[in-house]
Coordinates of C-alpha atoms in Angstrom, one line a residue:
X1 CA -15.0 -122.2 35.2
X2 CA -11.5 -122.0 36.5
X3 CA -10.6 -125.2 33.7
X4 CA -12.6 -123.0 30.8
X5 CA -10.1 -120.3 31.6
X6 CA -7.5 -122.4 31.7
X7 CA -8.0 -124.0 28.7
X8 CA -8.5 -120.5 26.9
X9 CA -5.1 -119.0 28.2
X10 CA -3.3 -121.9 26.9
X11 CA -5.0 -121.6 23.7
X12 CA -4.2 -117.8 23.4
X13 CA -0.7 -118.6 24.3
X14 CA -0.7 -121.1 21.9
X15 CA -2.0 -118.5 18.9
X16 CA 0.6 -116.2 19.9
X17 CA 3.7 -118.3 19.9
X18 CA 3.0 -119.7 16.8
X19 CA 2.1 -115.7 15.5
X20 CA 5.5 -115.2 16.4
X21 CA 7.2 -118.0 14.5
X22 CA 5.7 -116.5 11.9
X23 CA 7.2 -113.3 12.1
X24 CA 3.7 -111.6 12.7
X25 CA 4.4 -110.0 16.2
X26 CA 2.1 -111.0 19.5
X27 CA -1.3 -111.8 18.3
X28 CA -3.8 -109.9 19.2
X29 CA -5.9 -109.9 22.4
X30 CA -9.6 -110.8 23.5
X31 CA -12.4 -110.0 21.8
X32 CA -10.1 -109.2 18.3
X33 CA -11.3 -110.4 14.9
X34 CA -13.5 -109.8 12.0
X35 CA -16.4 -107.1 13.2
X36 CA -14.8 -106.3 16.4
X37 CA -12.7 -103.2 16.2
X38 CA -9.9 -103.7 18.2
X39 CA -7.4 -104.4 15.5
X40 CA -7.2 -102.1 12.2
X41 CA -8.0 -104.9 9.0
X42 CA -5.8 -105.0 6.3
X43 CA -3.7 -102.1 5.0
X44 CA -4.4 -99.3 2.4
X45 CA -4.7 -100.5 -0.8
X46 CA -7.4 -100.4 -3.7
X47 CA -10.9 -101.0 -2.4
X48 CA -12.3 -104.3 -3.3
X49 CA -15.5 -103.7 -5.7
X50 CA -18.7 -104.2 -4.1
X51 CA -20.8 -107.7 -4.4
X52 CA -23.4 -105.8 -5.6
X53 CA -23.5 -103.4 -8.4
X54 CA -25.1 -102.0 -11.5
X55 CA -23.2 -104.9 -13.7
X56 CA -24.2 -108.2 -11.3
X57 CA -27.2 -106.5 -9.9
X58 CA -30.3 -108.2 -11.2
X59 CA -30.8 -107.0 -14.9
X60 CA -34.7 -107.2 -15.1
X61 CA -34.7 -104.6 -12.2
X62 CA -32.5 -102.0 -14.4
X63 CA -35.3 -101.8 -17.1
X64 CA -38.2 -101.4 -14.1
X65 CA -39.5 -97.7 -15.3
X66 CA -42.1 -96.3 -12.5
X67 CA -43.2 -92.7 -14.5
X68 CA -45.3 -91.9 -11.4
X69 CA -43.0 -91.9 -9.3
X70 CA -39.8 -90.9 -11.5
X71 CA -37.3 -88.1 -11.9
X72 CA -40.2 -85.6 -12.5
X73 CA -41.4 -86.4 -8.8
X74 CA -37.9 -86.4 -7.4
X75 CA -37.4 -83.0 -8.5
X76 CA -40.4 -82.4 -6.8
X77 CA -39.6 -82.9 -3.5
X78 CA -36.3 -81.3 -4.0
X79 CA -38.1 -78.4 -4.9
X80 CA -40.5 -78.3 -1.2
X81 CA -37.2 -79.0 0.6
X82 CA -36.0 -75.6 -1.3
X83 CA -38.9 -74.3 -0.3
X84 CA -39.1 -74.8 3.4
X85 CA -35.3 -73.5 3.4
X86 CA -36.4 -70.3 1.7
X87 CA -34.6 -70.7 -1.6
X88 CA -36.6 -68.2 -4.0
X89 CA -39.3 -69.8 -6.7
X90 CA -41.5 -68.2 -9.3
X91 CA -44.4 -69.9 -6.7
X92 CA -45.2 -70.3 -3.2
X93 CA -46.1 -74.4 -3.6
X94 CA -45.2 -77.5 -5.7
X95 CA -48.9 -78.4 -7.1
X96 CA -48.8 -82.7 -6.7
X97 CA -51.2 -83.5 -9.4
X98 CA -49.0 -86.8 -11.1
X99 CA -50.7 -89.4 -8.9
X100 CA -54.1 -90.2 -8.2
X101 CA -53.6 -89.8 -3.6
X102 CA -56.9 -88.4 -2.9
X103 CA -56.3 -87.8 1.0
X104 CA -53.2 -85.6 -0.1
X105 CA -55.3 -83.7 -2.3
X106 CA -57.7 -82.7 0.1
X107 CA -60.6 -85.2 0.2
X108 CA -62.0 -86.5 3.6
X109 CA -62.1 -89.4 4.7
X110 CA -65.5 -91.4 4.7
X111 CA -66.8 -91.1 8.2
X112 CA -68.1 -94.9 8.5
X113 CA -65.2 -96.7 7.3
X114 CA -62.8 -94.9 9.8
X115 CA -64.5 -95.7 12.5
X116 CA -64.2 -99.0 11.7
X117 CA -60.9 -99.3 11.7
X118 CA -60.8 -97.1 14.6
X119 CA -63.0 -99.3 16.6
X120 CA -60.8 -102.1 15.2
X121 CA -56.8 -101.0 16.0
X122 CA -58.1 -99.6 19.3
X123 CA -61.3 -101.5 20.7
X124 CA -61.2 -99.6 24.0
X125 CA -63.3 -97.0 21.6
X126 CA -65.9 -99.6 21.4
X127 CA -67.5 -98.0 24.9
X128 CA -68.0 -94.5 23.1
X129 CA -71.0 -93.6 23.4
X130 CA -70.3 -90.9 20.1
X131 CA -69.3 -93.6 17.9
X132 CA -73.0 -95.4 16.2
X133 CA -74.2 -99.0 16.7
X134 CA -73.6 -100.5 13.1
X135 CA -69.6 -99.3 13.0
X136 CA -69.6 -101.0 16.8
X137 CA -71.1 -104.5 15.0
X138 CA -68.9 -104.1 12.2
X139 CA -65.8 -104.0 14.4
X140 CA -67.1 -106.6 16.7
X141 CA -67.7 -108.9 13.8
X142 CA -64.2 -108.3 12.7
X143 CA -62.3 -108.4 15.7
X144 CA -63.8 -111.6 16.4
X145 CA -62.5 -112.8 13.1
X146 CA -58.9 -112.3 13.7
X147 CA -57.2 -114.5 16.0
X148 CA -56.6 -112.7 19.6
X149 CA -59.5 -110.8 18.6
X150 CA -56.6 -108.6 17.7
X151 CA -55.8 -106.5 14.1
X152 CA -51.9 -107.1 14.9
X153 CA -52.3 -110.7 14.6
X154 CA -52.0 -112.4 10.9
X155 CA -54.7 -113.6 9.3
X156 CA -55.0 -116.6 6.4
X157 CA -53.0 -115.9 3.7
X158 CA -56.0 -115.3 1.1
X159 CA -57.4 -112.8 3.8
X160 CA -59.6 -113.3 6.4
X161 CA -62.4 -115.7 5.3
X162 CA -65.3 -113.3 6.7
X163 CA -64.1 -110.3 4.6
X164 CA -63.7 -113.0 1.4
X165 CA -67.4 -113.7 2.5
X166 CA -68.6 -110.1 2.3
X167 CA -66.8 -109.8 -1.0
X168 CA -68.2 -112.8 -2.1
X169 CA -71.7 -110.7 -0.9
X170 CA -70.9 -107.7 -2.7
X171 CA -69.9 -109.2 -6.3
X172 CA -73.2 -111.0 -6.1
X173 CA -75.0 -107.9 -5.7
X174 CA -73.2 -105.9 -7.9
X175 CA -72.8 -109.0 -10.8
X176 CA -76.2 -110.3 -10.2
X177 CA -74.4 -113.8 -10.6
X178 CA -72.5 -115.9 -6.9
X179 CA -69.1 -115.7 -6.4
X180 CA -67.0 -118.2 -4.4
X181 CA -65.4 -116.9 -1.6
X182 CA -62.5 -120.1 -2.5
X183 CA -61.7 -117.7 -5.6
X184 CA -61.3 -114.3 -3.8
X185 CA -57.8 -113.6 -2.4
X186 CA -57.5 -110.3 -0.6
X187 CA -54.0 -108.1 -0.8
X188 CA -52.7 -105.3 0.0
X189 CA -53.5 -103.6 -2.3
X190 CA -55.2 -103.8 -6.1
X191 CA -51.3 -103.9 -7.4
X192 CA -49.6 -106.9 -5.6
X193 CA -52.9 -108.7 -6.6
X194 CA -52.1 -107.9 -10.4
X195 CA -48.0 -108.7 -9.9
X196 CA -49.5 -112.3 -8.4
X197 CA -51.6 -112.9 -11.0
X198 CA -48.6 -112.4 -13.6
X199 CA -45.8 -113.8 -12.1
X200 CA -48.2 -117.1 -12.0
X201 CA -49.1 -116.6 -16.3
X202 CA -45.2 -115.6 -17.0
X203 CA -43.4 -118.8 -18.4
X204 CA -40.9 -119.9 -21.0
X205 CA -38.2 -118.4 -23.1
X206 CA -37.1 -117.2 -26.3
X207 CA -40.1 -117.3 -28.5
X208 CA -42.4 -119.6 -26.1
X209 CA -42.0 -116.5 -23.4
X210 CA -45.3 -115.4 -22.5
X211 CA -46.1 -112.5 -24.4
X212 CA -48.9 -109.9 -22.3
X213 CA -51.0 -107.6 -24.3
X214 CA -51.2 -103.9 -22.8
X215 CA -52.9 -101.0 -23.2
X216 CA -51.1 -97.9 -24.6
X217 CA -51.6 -95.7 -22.8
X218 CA -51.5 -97.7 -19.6
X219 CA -50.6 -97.7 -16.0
X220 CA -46.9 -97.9 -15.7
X221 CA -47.1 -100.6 -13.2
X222 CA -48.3 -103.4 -15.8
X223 CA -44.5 -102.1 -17.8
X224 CA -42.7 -102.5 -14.6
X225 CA -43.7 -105.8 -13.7
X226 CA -43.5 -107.6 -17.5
X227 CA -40.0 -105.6 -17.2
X228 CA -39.1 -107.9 -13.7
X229 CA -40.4 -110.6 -14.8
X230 CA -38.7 -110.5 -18.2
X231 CA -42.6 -111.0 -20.1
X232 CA -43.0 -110.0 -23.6
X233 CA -45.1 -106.7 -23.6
X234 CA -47.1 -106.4 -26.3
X235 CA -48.8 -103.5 -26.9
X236 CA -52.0 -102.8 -28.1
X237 CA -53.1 -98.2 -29.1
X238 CA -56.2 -97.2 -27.8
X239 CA -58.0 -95.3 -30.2
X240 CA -57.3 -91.6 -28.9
X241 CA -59.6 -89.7 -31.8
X242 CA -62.6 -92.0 -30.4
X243 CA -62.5 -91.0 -27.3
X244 CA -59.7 -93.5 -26.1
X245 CA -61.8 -96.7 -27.3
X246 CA -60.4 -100.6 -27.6
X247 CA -60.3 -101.3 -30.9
X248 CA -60.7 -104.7 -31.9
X249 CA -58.5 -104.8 -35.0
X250 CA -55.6 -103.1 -33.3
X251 CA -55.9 -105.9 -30.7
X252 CA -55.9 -108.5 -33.6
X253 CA -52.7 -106.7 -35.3
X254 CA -50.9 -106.3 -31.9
X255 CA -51.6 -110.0 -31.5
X256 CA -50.5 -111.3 -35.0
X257 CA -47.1 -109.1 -34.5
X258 CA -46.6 -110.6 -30.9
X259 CA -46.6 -114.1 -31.9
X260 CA -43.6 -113.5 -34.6
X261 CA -41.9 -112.7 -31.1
X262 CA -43.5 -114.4 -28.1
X263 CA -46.3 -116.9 -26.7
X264 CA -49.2 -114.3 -26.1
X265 CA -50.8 -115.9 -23.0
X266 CA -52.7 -112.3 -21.3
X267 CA -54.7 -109.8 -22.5
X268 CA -54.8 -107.2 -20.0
X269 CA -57.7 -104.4 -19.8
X270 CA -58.1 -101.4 -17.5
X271 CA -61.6 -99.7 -17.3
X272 CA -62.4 -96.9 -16.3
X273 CA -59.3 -96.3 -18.2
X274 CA -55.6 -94.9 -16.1
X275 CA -54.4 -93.0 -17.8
X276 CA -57.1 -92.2 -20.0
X277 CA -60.3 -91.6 -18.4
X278 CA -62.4 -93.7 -20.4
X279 CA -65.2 -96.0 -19.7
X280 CA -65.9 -99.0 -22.6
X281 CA -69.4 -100.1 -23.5
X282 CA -71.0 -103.3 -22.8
X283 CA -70.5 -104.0 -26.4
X284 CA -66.6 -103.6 -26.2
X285 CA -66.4 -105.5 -23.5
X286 CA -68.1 -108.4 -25.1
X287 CA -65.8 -108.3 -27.8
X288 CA -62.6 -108.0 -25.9
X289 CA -64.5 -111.2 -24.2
X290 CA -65.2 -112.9 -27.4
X291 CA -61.4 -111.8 -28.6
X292 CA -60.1 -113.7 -25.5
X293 CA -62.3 -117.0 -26.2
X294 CA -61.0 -117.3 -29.6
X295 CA -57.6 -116.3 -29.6
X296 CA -56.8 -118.4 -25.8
X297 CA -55.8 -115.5 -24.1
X298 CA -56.6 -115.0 -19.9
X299 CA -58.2 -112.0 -19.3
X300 CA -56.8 -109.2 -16.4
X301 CA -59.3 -106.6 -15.9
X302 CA -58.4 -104.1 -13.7
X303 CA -61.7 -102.0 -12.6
X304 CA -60.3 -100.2 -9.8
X305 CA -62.1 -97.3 -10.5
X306 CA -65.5 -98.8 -11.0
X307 CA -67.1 -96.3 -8.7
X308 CA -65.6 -93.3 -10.8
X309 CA -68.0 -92.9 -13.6
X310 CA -68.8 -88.9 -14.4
X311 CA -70.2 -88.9 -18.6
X312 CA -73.7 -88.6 -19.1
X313 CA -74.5 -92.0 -20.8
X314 CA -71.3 -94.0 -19.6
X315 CA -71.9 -97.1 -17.2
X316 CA -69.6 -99.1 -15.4
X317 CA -69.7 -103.0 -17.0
X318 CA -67.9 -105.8 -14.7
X319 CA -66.1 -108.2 -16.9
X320 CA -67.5 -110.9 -14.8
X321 CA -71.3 -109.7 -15.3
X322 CA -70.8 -109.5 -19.1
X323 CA -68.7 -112.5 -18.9
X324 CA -71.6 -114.2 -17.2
X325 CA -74.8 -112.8 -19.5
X326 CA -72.7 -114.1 -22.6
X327 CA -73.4 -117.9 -21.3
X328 CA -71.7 -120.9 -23.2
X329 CA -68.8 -120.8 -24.2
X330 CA -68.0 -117.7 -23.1
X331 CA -69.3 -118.1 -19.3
X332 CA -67.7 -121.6 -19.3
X333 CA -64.7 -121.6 -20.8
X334 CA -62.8 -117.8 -20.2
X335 CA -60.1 -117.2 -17.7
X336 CA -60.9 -114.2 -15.6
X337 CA -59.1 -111.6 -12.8
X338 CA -60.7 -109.2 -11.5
X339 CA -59.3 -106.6 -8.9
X340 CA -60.6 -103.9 -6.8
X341 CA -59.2 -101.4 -4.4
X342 CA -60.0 -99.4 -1.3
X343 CA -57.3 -97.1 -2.9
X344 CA -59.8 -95.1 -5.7
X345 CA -63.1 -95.0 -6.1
X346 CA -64.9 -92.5 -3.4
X347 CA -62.9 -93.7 -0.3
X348 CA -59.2 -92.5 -1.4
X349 CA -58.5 -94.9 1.3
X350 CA -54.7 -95.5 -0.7
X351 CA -52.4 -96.0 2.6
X352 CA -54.1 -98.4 3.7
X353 CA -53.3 -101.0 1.1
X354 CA -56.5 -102.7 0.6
X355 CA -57.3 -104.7 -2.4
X356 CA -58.7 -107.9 -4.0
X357 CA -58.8 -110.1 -6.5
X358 CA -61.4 -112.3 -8.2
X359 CA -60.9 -115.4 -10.5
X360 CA -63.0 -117.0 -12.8
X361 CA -62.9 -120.2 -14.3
X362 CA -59.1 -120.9 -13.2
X363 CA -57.9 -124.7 -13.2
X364 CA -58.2 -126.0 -9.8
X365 CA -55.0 -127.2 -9.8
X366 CA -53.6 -123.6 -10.4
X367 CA -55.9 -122.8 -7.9
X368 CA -53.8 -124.5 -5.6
X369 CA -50.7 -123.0 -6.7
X370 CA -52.0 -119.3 -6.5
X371 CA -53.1 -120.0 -2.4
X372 CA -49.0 -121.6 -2.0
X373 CA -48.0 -118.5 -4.1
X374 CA -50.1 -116.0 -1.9
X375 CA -48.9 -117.7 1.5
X376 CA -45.3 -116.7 0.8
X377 CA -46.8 -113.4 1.8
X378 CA -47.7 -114.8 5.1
X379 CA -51.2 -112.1 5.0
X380 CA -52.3 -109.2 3.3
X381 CA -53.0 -105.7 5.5
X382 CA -54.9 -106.4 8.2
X383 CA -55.7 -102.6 8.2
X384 CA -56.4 -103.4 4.6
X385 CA -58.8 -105.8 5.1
X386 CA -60.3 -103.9 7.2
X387 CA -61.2 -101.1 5.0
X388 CA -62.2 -103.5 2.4
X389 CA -64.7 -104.6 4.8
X390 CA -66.4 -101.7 5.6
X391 CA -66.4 -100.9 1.6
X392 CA -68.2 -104.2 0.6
X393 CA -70.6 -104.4 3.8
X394 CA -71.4 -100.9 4.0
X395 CA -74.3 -99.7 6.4
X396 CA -77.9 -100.0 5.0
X397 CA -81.2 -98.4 5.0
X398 CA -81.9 -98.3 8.5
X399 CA -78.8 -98.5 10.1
X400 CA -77.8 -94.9 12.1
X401 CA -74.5 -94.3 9.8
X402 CA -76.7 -94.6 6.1
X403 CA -77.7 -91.6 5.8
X404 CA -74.4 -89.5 6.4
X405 CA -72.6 -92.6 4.5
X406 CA -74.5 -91.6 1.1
X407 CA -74.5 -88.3 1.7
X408 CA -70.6 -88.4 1.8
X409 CA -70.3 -90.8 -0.7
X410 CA -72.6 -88.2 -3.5
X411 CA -70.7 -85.4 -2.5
X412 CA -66.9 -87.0 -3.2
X413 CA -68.6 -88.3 -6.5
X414 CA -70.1 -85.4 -7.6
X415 CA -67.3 -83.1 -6.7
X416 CA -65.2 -85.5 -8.8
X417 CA -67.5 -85.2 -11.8
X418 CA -67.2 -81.5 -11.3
X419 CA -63.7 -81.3 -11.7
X420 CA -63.7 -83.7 -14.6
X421 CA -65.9 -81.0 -16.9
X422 CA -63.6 -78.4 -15.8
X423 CA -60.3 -80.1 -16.8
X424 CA -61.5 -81.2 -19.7
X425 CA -63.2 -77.5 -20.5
X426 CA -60.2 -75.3 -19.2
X427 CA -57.6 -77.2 -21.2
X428 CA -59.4 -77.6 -24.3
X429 CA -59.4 -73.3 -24.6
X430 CA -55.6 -73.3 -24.9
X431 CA -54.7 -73.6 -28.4
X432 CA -52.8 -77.0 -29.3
X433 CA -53.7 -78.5 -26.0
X434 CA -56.7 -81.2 -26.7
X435 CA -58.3 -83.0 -23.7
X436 CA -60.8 -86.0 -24.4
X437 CA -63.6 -86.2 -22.0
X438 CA -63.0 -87.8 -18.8
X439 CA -65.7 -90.0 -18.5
X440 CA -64.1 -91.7 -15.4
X441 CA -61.3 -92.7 -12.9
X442 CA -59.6 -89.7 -11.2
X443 CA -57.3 -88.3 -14.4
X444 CA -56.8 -86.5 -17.5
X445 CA -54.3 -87.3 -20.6
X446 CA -54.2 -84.4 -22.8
X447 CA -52.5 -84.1 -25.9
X448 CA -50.1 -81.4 -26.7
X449 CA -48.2 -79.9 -29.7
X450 CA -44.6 -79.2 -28.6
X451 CA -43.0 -77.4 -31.6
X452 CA -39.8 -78.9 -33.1
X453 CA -37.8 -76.3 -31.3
X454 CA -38.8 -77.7 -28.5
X455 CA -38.2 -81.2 -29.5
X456 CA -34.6 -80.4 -30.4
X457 CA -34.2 -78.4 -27.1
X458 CA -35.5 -81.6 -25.1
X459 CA -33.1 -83.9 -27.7
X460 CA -30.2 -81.9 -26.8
X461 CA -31.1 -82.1 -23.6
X462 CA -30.9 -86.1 -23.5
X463 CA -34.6 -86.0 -22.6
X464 CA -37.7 -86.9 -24.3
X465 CA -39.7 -84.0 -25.0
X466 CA -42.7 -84.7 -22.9
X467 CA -40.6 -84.8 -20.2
X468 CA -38.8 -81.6 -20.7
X469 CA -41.9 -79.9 -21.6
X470 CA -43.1 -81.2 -17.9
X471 CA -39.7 -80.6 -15.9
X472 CA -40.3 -76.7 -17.4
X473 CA -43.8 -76.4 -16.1
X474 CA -42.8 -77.7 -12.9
X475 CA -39.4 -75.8 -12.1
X476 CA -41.6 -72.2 -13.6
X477 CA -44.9 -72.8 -12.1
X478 CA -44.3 -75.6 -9.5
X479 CA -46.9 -77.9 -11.0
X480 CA -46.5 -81.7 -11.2
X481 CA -47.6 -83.6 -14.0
X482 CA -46.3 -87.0 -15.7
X483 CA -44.7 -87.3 -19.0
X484 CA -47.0 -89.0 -21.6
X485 CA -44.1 -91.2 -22.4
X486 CA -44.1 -92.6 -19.1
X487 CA -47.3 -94.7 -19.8
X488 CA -47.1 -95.5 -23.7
X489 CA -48.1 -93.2 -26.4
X490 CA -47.9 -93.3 -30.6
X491 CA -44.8 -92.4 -31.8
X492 CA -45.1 -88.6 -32.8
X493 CA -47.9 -87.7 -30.2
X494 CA -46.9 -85.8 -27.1
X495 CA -49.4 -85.9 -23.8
X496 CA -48.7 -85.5 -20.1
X497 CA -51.4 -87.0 -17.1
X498 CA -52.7 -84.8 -14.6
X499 CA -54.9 -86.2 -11.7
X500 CA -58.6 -84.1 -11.3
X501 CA -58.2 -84.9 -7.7
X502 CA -57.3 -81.1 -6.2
X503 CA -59.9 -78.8 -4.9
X504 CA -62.4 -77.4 -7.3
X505 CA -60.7 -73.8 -6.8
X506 CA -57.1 -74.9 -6.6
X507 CA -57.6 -77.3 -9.8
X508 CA -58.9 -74.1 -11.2
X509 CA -55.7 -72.4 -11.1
X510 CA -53.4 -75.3 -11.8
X511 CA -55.8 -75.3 -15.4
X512 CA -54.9 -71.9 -16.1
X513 CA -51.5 -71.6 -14.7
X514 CA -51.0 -74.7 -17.0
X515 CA -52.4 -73.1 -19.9
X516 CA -50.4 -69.7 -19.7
X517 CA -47.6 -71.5 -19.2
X518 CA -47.9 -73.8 -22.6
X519 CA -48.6 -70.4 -24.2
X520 CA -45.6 -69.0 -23.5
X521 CA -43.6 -72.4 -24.2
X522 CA -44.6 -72.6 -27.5
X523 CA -44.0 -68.7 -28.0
X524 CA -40.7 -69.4 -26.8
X525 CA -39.8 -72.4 -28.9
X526 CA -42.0 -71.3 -32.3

């Protein structure tokens, strides 16, 4: 020790002298240097600009648009903080009705799969006598699953292979076909799935860059992660005046158009329809099928919402299932993902991040290249998981939690179908507001006249009119809805989406508030 310090005082000494020679002054002392705040760096002078900026930041990630989640919801939360500090509103609350969070809106949570999860992050609850039998075996069954018998540990990068059985279980009974547990990957989430599946299908440049046909309207993720990964969107109207339908010669024209520009490589579905509400037929879907087979497009079908179905006469149709029933070619030869969440449905379970992902007839080689792509991830939620569980392997007839399970399943479905007939029924009674029927998922996308007053207002403004229409509503009425331009619409048209999620009563109000409020907007603006 006494030659280390040796060594460093000579060194020091050294540093200094020559400091001097250099007409520095002494040097500084121990412990000086980059980081440690002894010494004051470099003079005054202009600041250096920052590494990263709006100019060398990534440009794909400066055309990501979120709608959901946008200026409109900002302002939102601005406006609660106001709130809480007793600034004075024209209302006592700020009304979130622009995304679909069930739990935040109110809805309970189902009984069965919480105590699952309970019984899973905290196993000492496994001696409860309160808690039944079957959520005890599911947890057990889990636990046992994950390495340490322990949630906090990771699993296998496609999910645990038990839940990827039960899934497996589920689609069978649901499809009437198998599934291979190999070609299930569970996420965190129905979202990341989708992202994975694209950022494997997104190639090329110039005109040979994949080109992804999209619903308009659509879900504002599918635009946000074509914008990343600098894909070709292509869109493709749903038919608004029948009742939001996929029409096969607008998918032909948005195809012919998209090859003058791109390599169209995806053809990307969502049913029951976000934004729209709508559920497609059997014979759409074996059209859109039959559209994919000849055209040599892969099919995304995102059917998060599959449990959501509220119009007399509309059914929920699996892709896979009607995939399946079509036989050769068809059956053989069409690429398929399918994705599910924990998030929608009747469980509202969003938080938790549970999701999966089904592929059909994918080369095995890409196979292999979507498990090394999903490992980067190390694992998905184990919570997540979890929850997904309990949704596919829910208790059966016999079991001590069925009864109560069904019984809160009906009622979250029922109330839901409920507050579907009264947004569409409310809404359409204001004059130049028109609401299609929500035949499923958990919103609505009415169409509104704004009159050009308004449009010039919103213009000067800097802001498309939709979304001064809806930055209006919510400063005057504290109601939060999403601009129609956020998710697609035809040029000319003006909508907004509104979740159905709120209580009966409270959705009651938000209707009519909504209504009186357009009334006067146009009054104001005519």
């Amino acid at each position: 020790m006494r030659a280390l310090r040796a060594l460093r005082s000579r060194s020091l000494g050294a540093a200094r002298t020559m400091a001097a020679a250099a007409g520095t002054g002494p040097g500084p002392g121990p412990g000086s240097g980059p980081g440690s705040g002894s010494e004051p760096g470099p003079g005054p002078g202009p600041r250096r600009e920052p590494v990263l900026t709006l100019s060398s930041m990534n440009p794909a990630i400066r055309r990501v648009q979120y709608a959901v989640r946008g200026p409109i919801v900002t302002r939102a939360l601005e406006l609660e903080r106001e709130l809480r500090q007793g600034v004075p509103k024209p209302f006592q609350e700020v009304i979130k009705a622009n995304i679909g969070d069930a739990h935040a809106m109110g809805q309970k949570p189902i009984t069965f799969l919480r105590q699952v999860a309970a019984l899973c992050l905290y196993p000492e609850l496994l001696s409860d006598p309160s808690i039944p039998e079957d959520a005890k075996a599911r947890a057990r069954r889990l636990l046992q699953a994950c390495a340490g018998h322990s949630a906090g540990s990771y699993t296998a990068s496609p999910g645990l292979d038990l839940v990827r059985g039960d899934v497996a279980r589920f689609l069978q009974r649901r499809d009437g076909v198998p599934a291979n547990p190999d070609h299930i990957f569970l996420s965190s989430g129905a979202s990341e799935a989708i992202v994975t599946m694209l950022k494997l299908l997104v190639s090329g440049s110039g005109r040979s860059r994949s080109g992804v046909l999209l619903p308009v309207p659509r879900y504002p993720l599918y635009s946000a992660a074509i914008a990343e990964l600098e894909a070709e969107p292509l869109p493709y109207f749903l038919d608004e005046e029948r009742g939001w339908r996929l029409d096969g010669a607008e998918l032909r024209r948005a195809l012919r158009e998209g090859r003058a520009r791109s390599c169209p490589r995806v053809l990307c579905v969502i049913n029951p329809g976000n934004p729209t509400g709508q559920v497609q037929s059997r014979e759409c879907i074996e059209d859109i099928i039959k559209f994919a087979y000849e055209e040599r497009l892969f099919l995304m079908a995102d059917e998060v919402y599959q449990d959501n179905v509220y119009a007399e006469g509309s059914v929920f149709h699996s892709f896979k299932k009607v995939l399946m029933e079509m036989g050769p070619p068809y059956a053989d030869e069409v690429e398929l993902a399918s994705f599910h969440s924990v998030s929608k449905g009747f469980t509202g379970e969003c938080g938790f991040r549970g999701g999966f992902m089904e592929v059909v007839n994918l080369d095995p080689e890409v196979l292999l290249q979507l498990s090394k792509l999903v490992s980067v991830r190390l694992c998905p939620s184990v919570p997540g998981q979890i929850l997904m569980d309990a949704l596919v392997n829910p208790p059966g007839p016999g079991e001590p939690s069925h009864q109560r399970y069904e019984e809160e399943k009906a009622a979250v479905l029922r109330a839901l179908a409920d507050r579907a007939r009264l947004t569409q029924e409310l809404l359409n009674r204001a004059p130049g507001i028109r609401c299609n029927p929500v035949q499923g998922a958990m919103y609505s996308f009415p169409r509104i006249h704004l009159p050009p007053r308004a449009c010039a207002a919103a213009e000067a403004a800097g802001q498309p009119p939709d979304l001064f229409f809806c930055l209006r509503l919510l400063e005057e009425t504290g109601i939060c809805v999403v601009p129609g331009s956020g998710f697609g619409q035809r040029e000319g048209t003006f909508h907004f989406r509104m979740t159905i999620l709120p209580p009966t009563e409270k959705l009651r109000m938000l209707l009519e508030k909504l209504s009186a409020f357009y009334t006067n907007f146009v009054k104001e603006f005519s």
